[in-house]
PDB file of C-alpha atoms in Angstrom:
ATOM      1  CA  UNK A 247      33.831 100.979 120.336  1.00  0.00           C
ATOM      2  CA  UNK A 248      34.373 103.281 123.360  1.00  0.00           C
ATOM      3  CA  UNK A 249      32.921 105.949 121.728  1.00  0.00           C
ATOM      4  CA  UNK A 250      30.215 104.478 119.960  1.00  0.00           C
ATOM      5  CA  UNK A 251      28.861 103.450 123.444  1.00  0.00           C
ATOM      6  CA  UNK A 252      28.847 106.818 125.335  1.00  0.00           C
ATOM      7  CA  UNK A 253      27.389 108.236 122.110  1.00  0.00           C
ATOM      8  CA  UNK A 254      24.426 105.623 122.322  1.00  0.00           C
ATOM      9  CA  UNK A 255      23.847 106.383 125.867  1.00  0.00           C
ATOM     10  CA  UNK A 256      24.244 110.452 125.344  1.00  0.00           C
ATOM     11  CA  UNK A 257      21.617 109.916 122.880  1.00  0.00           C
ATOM     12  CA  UNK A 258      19.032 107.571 125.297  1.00  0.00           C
ATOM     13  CA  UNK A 259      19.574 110.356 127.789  1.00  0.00           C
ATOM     14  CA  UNK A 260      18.781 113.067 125.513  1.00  0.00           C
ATOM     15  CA  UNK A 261      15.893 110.994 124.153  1.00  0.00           C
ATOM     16  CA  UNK A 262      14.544 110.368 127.587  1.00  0.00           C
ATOM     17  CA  UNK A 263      14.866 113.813 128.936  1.00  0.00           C
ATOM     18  CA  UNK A 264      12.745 114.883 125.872  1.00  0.00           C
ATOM     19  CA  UNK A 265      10.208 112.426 125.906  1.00  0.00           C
ATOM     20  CA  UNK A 266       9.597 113.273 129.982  1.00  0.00           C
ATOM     21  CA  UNK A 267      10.590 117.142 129.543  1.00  0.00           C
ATOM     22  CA  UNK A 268       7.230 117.877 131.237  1.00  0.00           C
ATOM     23  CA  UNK A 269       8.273 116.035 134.370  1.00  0.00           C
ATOM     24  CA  UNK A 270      11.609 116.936 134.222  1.00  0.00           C
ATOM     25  CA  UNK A 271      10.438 120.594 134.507  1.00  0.00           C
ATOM     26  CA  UNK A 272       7.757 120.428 137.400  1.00  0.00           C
ATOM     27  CA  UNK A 273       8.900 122.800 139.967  1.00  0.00           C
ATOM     28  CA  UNK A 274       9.665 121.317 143.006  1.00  0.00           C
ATOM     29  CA  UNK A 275      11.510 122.119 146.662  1.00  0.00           C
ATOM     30  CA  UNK A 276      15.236 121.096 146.452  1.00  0.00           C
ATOM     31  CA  UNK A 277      17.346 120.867 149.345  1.00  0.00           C
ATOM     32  CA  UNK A 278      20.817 122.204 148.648  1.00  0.00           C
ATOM     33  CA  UNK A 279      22.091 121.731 152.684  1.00  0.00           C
ATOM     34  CA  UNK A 280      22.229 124.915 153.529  1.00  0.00           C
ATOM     35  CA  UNK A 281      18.808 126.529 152.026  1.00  0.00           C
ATOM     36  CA  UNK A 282      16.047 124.721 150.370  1.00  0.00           C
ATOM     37  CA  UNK A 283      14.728 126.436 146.674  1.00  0.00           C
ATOM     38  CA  UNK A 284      11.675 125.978 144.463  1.00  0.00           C
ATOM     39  CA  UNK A 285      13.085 125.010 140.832  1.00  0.00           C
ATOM     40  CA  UNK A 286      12.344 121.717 138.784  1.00  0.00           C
ATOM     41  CA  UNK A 287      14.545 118.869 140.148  1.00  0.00           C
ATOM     42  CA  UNK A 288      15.103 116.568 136.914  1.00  0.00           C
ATOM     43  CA  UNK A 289      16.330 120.158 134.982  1.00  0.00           C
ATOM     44  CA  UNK A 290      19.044 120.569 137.676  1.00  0.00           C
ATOM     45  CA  UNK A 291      19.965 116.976 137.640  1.00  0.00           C
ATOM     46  CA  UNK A 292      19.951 117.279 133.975  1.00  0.00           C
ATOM     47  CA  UNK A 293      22.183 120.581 133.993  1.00  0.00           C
ATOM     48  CA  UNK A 294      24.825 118.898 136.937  1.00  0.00           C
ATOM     49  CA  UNK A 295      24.691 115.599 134.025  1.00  0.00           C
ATOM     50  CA  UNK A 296      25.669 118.039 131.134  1.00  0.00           C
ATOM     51  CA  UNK A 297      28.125 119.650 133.372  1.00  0.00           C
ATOM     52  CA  UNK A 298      29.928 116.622 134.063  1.00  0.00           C
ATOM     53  CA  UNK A 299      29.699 115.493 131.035  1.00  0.00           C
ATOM     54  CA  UNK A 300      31.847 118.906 129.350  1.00  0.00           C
ATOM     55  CA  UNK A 301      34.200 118.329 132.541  1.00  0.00           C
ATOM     56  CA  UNK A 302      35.362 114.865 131.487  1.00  0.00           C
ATOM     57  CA  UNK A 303      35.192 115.929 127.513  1.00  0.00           C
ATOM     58  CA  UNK A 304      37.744 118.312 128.350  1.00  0.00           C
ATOM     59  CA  UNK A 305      39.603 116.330 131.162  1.00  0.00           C
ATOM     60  CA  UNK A 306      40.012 113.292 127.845  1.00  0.00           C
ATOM     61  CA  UNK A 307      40.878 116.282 125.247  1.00  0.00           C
ATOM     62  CA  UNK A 308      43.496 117.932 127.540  1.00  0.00           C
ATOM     63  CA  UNK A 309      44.868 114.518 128.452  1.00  0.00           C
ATOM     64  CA  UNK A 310      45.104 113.669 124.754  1.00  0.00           C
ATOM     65  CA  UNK A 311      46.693 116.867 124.118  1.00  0.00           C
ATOM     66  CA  UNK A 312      49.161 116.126 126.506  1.00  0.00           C
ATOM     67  CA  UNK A 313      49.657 112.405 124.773  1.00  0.00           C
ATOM     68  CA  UNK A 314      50.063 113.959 121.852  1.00  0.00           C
ATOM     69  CA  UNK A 315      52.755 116.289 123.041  1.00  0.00           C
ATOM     70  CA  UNK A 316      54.899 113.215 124.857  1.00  0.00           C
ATOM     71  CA  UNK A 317      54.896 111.219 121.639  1.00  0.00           C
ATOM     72  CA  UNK A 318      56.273 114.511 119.729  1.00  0.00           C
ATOM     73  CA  UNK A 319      58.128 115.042 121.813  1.00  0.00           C
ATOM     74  CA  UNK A 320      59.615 110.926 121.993  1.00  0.00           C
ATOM     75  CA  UNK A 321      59.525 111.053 118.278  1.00  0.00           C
ATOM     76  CA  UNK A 322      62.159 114.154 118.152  1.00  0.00           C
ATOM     77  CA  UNK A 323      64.180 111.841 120.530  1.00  0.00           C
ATOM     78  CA  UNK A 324      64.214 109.083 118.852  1.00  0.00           C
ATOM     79  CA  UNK A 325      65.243 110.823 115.569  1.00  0.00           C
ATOM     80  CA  UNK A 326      67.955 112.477 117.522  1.00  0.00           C
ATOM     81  CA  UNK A 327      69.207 109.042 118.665  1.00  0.00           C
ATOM     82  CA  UNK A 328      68.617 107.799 115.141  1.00  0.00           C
ATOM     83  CA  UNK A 329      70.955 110.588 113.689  1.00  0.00           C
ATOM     84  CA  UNK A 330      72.922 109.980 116.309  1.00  0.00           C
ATOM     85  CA  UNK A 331      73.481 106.462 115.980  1.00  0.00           C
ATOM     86  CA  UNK A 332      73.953 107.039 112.064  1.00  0.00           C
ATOM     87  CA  UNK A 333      77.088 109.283 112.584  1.00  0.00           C
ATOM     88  CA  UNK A 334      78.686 106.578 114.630  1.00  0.00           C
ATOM     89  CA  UNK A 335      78.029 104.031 112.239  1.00  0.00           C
ATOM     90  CA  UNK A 336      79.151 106.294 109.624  1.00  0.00           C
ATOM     91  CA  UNK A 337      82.091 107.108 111.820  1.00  0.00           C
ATOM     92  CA  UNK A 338      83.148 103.077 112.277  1.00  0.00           C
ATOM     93  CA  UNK A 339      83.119 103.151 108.796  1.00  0.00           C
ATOM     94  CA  UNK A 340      85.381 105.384 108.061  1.00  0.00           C
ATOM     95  CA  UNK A 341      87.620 104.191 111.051  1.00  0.00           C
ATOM     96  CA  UNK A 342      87.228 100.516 109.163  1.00  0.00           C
ATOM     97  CA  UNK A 343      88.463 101.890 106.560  1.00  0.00           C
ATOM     98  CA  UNK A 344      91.446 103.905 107.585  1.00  0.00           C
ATOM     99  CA  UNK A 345      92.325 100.230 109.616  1.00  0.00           C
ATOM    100  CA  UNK A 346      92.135  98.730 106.229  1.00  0.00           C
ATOM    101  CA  UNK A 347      94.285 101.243 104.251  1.00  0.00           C
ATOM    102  CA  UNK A 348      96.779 101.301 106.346  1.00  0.00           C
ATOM    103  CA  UNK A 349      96.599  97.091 107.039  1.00  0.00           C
ATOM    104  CA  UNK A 350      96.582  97.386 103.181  1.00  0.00           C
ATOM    105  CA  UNK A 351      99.773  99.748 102.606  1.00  0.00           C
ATOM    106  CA  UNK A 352     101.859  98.020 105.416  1.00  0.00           C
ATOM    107  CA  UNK A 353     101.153  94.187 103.829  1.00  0.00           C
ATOM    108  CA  UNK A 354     101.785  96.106  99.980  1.00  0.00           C
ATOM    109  CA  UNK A 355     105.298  97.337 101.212  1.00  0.00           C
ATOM    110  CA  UNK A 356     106.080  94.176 102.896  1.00  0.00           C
ATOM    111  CA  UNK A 357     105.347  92.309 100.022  1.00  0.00           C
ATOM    112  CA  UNK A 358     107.121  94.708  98.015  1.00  0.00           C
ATOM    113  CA  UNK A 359     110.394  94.211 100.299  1.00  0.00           C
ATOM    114  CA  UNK A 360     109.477  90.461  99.883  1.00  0.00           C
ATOM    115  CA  UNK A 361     109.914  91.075  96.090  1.00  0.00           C
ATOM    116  CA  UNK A 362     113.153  93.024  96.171  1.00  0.00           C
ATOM    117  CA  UNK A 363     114.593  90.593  98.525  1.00  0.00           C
ATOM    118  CA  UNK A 364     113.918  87.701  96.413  1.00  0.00           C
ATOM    119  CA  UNK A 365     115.164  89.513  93.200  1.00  0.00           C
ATOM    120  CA  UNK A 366     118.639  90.200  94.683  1.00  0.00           C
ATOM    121  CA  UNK A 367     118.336  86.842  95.743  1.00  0.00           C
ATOM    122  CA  UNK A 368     117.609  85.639  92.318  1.00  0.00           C
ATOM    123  CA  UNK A 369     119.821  87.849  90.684  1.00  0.00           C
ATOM    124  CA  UNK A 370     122.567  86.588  92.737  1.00  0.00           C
ATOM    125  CA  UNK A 371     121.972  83.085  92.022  1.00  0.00           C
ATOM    126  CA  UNK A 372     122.115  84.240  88.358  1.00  0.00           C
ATOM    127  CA  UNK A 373     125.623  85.703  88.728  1.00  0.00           C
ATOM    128  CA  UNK A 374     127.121  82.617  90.941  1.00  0.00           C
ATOM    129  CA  UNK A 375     125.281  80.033  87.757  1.00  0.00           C
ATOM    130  CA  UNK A 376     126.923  82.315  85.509  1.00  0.00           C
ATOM    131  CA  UNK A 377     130.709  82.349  87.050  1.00  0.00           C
ATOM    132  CA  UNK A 378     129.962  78.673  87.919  1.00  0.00           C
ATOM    133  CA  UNK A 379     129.369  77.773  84.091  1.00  0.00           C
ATOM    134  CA  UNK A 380     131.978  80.386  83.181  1.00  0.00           C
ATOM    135  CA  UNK A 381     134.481  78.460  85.572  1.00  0.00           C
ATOM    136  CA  UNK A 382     133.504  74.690  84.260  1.00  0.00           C
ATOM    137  CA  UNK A 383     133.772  76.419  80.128  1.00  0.00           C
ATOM    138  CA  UNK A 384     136.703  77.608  81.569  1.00  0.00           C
ATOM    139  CA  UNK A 385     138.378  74.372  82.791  1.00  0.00           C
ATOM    140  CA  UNK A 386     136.796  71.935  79.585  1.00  0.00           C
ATOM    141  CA  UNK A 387     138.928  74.850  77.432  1.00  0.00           C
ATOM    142  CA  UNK A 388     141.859  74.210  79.864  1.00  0.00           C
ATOM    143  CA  UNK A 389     141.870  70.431  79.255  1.00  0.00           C
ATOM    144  CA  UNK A 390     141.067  70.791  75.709  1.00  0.00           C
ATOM    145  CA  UNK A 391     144.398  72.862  74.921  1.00  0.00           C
ATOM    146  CA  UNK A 392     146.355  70.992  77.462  1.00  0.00           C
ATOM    147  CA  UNK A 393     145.697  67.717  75.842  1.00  0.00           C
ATOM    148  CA  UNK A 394     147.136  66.592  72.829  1.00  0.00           C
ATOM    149  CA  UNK A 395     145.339  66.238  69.591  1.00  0.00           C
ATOM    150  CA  UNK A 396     144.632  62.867  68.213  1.00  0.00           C
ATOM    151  CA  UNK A 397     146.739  61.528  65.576  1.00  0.00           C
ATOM    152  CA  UNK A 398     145.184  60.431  62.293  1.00  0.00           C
ATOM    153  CA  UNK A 399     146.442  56.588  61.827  1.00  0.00           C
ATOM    154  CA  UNK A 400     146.355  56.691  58.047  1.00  0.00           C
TER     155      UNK A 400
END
């Protein structure tokens, strides 16, 4: 919008500096302070207008250049920060996952000492219900031969 305003006005200057080019270029006495000349007023003012007019293109183009430059140069940052941030994250992952190995190996072997612990356990219990039932066979035989058979009443 910016643009399309200084272009309309570039143009309504260049259209009236055409359209009075006669007057524009009537000789006249200037006074520049120190000396006075004889050149056509409205040519200088149009020449100091054209002047300032390059000075400020190339003030805005230098100062875009130098926009241009910073963002570049912020992009290159921010990717560096980026890749940055990705090898940390990449680097609590793998940490994560070490802490879970390990968490995982140390609950395995304690369940697998859990597991041994309760199969001596069983098989102990096994062996004492074994001599226990061994011992109770062992007394029913004891009564059986120790007491006398029944007689037959016939």
């Amino acid at each position: 919008m910016r643009s399309i305003l200084l272009l309309i006005i570039a143009v309504l200057i260049g259209g009236l500096a055409a359209l009075n080019w006669e007057v524009l270029s009537t000789p006249s006495e200037v006074n520049l302070g120190l000396t006075t000349i004889h050149a056509p007023l409205g040519v200088l003012m149009l020449a100091l207008t054209v002047l300032l007019c390059v000075i400020f293109l190339a003030y805005v183009l230098s100062l875009q250049g130098s926009v241009m430059l910073e963002a570049r140069r912020h992009n290159k940052e921010m990717t560096a920060q980026r890749e940055l941030a990705d090898k940390a994250e990449a680097s609590r992952f793998t940490e994560l996952r070490q802490v879970l190995e390990s968490q995982h190996a140390a609950g395995q072997s304690v369940l697998l000492a859990r597991l041994t612990e309760l199969e001596t356990h069983l098989v102990a219990r096994a062996q004492e219900s074994d001599n226990s039932n061994a011992a109770y066979l062992g007394q029913i035989e004891d009564r059986m031969r120790h007491t006398e058979p029944p007689r037959n009443t016939f």
